[in-house]
mmCIF file of C-alpha atoms in Angstrom:
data_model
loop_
_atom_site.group_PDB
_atom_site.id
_atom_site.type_symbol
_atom_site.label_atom_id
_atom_site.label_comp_id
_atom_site.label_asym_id
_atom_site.label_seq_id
_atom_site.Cartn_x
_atom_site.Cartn_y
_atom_site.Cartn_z
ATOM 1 C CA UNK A 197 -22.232 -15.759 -19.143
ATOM 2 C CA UNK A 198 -20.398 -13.709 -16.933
ATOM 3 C CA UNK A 199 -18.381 -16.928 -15.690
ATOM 4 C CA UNK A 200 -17.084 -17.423 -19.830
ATOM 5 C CA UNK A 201 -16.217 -13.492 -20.012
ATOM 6 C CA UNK A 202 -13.884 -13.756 -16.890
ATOM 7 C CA UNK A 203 -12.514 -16.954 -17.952
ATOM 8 C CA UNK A 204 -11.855 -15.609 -21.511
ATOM 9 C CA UNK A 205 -10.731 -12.136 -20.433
ATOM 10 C CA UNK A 206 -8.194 -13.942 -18.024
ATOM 11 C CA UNK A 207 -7.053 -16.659 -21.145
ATOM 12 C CA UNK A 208 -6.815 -13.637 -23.067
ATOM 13 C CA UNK A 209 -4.639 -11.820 -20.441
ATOM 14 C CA UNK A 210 -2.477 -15.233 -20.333
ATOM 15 C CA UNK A 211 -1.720 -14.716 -23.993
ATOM 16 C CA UNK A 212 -1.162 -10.863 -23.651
ATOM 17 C CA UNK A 213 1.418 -11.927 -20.937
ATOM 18 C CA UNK A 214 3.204 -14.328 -23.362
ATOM 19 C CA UNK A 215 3.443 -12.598 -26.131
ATOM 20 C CA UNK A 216 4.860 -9.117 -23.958
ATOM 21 C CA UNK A 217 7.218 -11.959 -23.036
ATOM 22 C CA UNK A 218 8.188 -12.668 -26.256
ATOM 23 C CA UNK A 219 8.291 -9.164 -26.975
ATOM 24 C CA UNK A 220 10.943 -8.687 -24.156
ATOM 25 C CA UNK A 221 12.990 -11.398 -25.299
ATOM 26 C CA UNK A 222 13.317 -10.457 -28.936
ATOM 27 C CA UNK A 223 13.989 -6.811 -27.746
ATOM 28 C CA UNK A 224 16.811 -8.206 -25.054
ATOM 29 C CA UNK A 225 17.746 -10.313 -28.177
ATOM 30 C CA UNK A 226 17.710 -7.409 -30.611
ATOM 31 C CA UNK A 227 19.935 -5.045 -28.061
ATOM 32 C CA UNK A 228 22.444 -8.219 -27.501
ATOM 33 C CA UNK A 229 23.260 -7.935 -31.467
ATOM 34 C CA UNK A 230 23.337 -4.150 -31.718
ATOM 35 C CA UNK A 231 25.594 -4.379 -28.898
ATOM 36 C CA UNK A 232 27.341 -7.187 -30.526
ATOM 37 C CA UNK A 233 27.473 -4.894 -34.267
ATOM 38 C CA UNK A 234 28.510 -1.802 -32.199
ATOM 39 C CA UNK A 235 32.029 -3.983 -30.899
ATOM 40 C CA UNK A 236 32.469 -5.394 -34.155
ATOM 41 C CA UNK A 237 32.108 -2.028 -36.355
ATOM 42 C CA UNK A 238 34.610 -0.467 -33.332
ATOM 43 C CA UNK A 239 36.761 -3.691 -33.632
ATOM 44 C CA UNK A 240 36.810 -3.377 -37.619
ATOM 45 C CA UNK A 241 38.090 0.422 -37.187
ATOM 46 C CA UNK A 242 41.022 -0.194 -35.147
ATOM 47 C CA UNK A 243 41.732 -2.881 -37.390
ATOM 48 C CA UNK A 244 41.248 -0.987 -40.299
ATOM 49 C CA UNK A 245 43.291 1.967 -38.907
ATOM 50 C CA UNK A 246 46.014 -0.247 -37.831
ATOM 51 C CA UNK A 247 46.454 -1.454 -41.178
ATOM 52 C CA UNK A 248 46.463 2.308 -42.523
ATOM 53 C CA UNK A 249 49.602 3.470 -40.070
ATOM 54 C CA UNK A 250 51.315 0.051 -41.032
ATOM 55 C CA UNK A 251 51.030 0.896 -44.839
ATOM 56 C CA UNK A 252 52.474 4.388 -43.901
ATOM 57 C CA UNK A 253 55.147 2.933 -42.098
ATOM 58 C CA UNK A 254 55.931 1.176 -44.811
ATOM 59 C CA UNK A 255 56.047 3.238 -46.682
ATOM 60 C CA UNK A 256 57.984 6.303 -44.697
ATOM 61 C CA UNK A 257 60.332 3.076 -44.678
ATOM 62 C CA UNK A 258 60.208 3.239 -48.559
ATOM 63 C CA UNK A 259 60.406 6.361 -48.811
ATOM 64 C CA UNK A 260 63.750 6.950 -46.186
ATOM 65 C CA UNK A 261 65.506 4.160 -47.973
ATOM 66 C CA UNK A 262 65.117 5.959 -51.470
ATOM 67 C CA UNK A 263 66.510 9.020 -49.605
ATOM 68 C CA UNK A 264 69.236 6.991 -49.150
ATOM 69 C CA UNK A 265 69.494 5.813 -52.427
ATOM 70 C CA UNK A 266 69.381 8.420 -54.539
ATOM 71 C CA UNK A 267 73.187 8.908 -54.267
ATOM 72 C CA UNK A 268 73.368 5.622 -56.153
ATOM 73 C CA UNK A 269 72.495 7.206 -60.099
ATOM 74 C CA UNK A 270 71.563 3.371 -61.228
ATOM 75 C CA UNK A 271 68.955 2.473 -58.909
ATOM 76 C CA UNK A 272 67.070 5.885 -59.134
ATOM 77 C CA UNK A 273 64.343 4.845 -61.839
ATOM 78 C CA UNK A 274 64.385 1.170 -60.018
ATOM 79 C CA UNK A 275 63.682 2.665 -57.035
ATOM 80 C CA UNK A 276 60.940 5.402 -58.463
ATOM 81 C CA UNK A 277 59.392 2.569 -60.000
ATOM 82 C CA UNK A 278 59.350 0.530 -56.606
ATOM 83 C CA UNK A 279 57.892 3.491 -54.835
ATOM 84 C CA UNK A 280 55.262 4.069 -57.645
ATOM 85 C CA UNK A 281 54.068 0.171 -57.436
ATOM 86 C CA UNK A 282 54.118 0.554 -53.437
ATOM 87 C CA UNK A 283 52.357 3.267 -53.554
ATOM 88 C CA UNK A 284 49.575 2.241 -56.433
ATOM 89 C CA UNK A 285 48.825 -1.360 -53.656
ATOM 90 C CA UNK A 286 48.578 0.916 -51.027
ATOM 91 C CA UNK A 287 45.956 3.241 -52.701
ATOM 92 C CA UNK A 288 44.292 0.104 -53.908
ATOM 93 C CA UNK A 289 44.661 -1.432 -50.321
ATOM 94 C CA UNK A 290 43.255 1.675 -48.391
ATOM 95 C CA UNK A 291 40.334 1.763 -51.378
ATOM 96 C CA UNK A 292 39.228 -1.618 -50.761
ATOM 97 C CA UNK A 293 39.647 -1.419 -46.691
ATOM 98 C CA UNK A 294 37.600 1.924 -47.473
ATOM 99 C CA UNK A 295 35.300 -0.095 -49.324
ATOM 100 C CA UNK A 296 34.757 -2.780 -47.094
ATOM 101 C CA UNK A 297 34.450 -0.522 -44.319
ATOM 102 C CA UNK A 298 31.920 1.548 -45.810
ATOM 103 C CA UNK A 299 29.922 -1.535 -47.210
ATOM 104 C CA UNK A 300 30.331 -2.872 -43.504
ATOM 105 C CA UNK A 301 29.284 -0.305 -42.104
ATOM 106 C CA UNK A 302 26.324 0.592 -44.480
ATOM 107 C CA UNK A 303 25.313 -3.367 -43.972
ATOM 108 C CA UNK A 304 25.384 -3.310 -39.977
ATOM 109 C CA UNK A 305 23.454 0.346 -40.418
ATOM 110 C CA UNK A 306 20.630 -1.244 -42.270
ATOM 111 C CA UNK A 307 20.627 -4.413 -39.590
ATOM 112 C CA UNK A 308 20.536 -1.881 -36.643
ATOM 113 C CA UNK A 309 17.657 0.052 -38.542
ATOM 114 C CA UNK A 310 16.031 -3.173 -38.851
ATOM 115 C CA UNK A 311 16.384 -4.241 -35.314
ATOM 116 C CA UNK A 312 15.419 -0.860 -34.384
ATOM 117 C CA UNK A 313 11.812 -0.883 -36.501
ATOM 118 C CA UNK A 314 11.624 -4.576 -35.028
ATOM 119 C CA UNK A 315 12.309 -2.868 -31.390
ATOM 120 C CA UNK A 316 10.159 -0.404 -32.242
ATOM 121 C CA UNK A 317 7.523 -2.477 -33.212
ATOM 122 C CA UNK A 318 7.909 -4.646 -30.356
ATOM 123 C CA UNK A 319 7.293 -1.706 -27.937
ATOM 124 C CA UNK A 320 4.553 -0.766 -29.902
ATOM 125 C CA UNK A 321 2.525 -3.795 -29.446
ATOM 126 C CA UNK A 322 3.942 -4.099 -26.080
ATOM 127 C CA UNK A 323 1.675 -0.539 -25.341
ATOM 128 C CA UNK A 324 -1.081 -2.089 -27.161
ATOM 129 C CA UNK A 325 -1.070 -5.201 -24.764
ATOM 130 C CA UNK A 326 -0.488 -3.236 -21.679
ATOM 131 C CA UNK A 327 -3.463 -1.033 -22.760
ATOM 132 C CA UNK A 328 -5.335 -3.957 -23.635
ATOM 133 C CA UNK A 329 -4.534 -5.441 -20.484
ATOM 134 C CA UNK A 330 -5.666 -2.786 -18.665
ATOM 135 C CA UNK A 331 -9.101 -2.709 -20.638
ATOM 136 C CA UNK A 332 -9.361 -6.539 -19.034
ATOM 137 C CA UNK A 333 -8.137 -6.013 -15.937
ATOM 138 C CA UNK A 334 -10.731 -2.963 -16.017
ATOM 139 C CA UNK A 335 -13.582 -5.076 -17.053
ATOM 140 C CA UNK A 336 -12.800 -8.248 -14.424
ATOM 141 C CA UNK A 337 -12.651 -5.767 -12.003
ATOM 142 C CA UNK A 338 -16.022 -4.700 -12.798
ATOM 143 C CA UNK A 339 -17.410 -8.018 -13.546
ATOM 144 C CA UNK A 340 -15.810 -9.024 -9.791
ATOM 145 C CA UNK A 341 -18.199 -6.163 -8.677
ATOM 146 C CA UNK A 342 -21.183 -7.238 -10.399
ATOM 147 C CA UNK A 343 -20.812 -10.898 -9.397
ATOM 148 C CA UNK A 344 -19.935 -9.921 -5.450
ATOM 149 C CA UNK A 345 -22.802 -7.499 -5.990
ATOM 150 C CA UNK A 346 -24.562 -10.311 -7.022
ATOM 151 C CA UNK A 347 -23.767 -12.843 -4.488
ATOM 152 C CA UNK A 348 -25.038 -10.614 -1.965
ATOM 153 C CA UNK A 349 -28.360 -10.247 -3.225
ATOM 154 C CA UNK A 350 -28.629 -14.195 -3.371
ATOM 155 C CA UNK A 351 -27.554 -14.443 -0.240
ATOM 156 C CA UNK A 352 -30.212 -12.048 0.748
ATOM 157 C CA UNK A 353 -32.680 -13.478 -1.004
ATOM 158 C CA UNK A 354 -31.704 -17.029 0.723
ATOM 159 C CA UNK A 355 -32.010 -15.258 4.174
ATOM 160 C CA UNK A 356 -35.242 -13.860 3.134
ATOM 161 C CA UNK A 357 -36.630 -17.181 1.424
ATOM 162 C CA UNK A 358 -35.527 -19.303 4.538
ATOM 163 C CA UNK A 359 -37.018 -16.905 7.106
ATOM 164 C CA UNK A 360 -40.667 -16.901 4.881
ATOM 165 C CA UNK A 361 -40.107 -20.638 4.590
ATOM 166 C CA UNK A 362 -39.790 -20.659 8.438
ATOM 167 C CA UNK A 363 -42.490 -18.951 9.105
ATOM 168 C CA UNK A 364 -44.710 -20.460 6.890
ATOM 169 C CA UNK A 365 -43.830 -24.038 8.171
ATOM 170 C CA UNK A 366 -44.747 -22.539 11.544
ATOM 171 C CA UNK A 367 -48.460 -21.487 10.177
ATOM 172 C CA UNK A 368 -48.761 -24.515 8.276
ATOM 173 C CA UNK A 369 -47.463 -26.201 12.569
ATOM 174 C CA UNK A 370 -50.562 -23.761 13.696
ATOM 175 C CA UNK A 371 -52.912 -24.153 11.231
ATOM 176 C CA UNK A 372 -52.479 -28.027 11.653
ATOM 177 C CA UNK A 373 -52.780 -27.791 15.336
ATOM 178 C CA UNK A 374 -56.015 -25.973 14.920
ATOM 179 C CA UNK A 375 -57.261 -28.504 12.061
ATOM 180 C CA UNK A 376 -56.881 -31.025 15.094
ATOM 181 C CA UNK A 377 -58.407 -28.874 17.461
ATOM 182 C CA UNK A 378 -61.421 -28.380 15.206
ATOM 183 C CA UNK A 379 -61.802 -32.211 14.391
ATOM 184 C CA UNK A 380 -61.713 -32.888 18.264
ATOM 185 C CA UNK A 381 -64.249 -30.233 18.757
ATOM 186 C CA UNK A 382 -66.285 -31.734 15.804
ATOM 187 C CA UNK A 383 -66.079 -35.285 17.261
ATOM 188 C CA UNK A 384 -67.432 -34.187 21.085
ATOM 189 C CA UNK A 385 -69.845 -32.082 19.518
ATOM 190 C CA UNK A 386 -70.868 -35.322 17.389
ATOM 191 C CA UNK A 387 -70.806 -37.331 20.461
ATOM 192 C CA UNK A 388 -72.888 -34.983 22.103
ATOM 193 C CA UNK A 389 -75.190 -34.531 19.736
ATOM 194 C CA UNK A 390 -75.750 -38.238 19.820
ATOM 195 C CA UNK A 391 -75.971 -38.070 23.096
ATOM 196 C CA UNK A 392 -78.569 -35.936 22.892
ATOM 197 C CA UNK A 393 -80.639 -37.377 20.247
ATOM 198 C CA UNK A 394 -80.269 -40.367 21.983
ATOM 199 C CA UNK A 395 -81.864 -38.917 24.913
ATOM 200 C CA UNK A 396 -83.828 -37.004 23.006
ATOM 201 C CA UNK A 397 -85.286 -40.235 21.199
ATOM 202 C CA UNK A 398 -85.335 -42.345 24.750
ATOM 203 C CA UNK A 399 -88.120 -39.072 25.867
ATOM 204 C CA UNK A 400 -90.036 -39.908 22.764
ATOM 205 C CA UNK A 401 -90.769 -42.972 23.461
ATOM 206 C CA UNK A 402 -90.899 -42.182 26.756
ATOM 207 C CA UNK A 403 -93.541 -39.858 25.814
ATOM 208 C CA UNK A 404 -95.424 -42.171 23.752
ATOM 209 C CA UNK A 405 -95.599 -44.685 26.139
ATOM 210 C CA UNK A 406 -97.081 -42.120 28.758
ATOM 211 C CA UNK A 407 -99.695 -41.175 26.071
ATOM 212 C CA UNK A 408 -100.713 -45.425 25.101
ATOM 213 C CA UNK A 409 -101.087 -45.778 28.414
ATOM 214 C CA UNK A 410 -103.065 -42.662 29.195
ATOM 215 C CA UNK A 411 -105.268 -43.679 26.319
ATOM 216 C CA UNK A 412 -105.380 -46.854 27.221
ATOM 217 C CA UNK A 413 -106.607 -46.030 31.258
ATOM 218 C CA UNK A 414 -109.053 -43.293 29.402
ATOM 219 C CA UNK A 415 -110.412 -45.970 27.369
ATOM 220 C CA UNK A 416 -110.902 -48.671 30.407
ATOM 221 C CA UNK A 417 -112.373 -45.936 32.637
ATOM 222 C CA UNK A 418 -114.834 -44.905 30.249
ATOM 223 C CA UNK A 419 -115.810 -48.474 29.101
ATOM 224 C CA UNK A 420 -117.953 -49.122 32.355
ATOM 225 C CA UNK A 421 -119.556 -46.078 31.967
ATOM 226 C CA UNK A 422 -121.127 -46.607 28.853
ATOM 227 C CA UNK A 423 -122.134 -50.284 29.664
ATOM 228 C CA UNK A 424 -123.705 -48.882 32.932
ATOM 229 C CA UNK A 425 -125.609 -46.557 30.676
ATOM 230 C CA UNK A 426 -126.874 -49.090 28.257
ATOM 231 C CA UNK A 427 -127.600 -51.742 31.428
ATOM 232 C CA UNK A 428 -125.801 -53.998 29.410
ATOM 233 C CA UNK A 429 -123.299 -55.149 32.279
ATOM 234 C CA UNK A 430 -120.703 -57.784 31.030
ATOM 235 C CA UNK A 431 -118.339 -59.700 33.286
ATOM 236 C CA UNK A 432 -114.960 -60.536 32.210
ATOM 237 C CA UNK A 433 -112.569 -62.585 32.655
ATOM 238 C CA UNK A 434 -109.189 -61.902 34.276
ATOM 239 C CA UNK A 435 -107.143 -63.346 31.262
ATOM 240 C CA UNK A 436 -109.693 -61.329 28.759
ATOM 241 C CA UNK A 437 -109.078 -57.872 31.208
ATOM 242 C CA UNK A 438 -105.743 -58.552 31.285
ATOM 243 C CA UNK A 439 -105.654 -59.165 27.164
ATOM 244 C CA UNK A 440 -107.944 -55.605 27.053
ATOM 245 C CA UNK A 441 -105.295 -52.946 26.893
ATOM 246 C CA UNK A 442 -102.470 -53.815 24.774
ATOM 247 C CA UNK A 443 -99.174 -50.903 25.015
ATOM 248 C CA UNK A 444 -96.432 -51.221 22.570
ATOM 249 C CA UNK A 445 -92.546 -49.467 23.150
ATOM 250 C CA UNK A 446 -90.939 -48.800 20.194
ATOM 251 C CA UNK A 447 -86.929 -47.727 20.919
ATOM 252 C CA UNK A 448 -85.012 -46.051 18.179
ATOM 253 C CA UNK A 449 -81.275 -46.573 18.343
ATOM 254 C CA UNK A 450 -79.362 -44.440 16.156
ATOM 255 C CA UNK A 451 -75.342 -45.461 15.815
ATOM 256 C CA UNK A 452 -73.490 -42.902 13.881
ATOM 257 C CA UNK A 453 -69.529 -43.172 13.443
ATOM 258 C CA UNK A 454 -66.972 -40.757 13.252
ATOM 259 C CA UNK A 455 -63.742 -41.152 11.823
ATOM 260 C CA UNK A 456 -61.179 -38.443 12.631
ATOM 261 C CA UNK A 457 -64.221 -35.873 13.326
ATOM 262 C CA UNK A 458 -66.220 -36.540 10.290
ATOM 263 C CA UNK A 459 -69.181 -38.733 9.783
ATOM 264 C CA UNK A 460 -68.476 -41.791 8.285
ATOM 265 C CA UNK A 461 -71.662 -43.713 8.737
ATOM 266 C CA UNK A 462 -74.716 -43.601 10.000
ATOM 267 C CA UNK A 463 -77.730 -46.305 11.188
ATOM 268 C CA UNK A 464 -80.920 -46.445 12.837
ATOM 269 C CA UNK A 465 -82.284 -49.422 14.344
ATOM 270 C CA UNK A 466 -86.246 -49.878 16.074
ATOM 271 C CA UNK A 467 -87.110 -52.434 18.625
ATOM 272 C CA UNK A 468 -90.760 -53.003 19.434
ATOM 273 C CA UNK A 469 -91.705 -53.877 23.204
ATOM 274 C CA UNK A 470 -95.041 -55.053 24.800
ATOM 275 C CA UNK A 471 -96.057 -53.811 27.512
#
């Protein structure tokens, strides 16, 4: 949003600059024809008053050659009535060069008016734009701020993002490392453990063999004894003494795997032995 309000603020300045442009040249354009009025209505004058001191030459002429005349009896009313018509076209003449003049003048007075209200005008909404202007160059400038004072924070914020980032990736590295550790730990403690129940299992039947075969020794000593007792004496055999005591081994074999420190499966297996 605050990208479009630059961008139209500086379209709008564009425009602002073209039409004080345009402004400029109709006011150099509007001075170039006062200027141009102001030599003609001068030019007009002289004209005008050079026709005025001709007529008057003309007719001081008039006039001297009457002067002249009037010795002459027969040309006097001739020459009265010349004079009169001379002097009727020149009223008439300096009327209408009045006239024009006036009518000129009055004509290049309402023009300069005009371009003067257009000028006027012009430099009116020339202020306006410059204030204008000014309102947008104000507001860019403070929309520059906000954006630089923007920028900034992102860029903090980046610093501050990659920097957490970091040191989370290195927790997530430790944490990891430990995970490892731990499964290790959890694997020899499994092996030992199964080591130990192995052992532990390898006693037992340890054990259990000791005990059949004390049993079995308590049970062949004391066999004697009672058949002394009941003089009922019985001779055996070798192979039937031999078959007399009987002692079984059982062994337990437990296999438990471990994938990546946990248990994955886990078996036990017996195997009976004579003895």
């Amino acid at each position: 949003e605050e990208i479009q309000l630059k961008e139209e603020a500086e379209n709008n300045l564009a425009a602002f600059r073209a039409d004080v442009d345009a402004a400029t040249l109709a006011r150099i354009d509007l001075e170039r024809r006062i200027e141009s009025l102001n030599e003609e209505i001068a030019f007009l004058k002289k004209v005008h008053e050079e026709e005025i001191r001709e007529l008057q030459a003309q007719l001081q002429e008039q006039q001297v050659q009457v002067e002249m005349d009037m010795s002459k009896p027969d040309l006097t009313a001739a020459l009265r009535d010349i004079r009169a018509q001379y002097e009727t076209i020149a009223a008439k003449n300096i009327s209408e060069a009045e006239e024009w003049y006036k009518s000129k003048v009055s004509d290049l007075t309402q023009a300069a008016n005009k371009n003067n209200d257009a000028l006027r005008q012009a430099k009116q909404e020339m202020m306006e734009y410059r204030h204008q202007i000014q309102s947008y160059t104000c507001e860019i400038d403070a929309l520059k701020g906000t954006n630089d004072s923007l920028m900034r924070q992102m860029r903090e914020l980046e610093d501050r993002f990659a920097s957490e980032a970091s040191g989370y990736q290195d927790n997530i590295a430790r944490l990891e490392e430990e995970i490892r550790h731990l499964k290790d730990e959890m694997a020899r403690h499994l092996r030992e453990y199964q080591d130990l129940l192995n052992v532990k299992m390898a006693l037992d039947v340890e054990i259990a063999t000791y005990r059949k075969l004390l049993e079995g020794e308590e049970s062949r000593i004391n066999l004697p004894i009672q058949t002394f007792s009941a003089l009922n004496f019985r001779e055996t055999s070798p192979e039937q003494r031999g078959s007399e005591v009987h002692t079984k081994k059982t062994v337990m074999i437990k296999t438990i795997e471990t994938r990546d420190g946990e248990v994955v499966s886990e078996a036990t297996q017996q195997q009976h032995e004579v003895l």
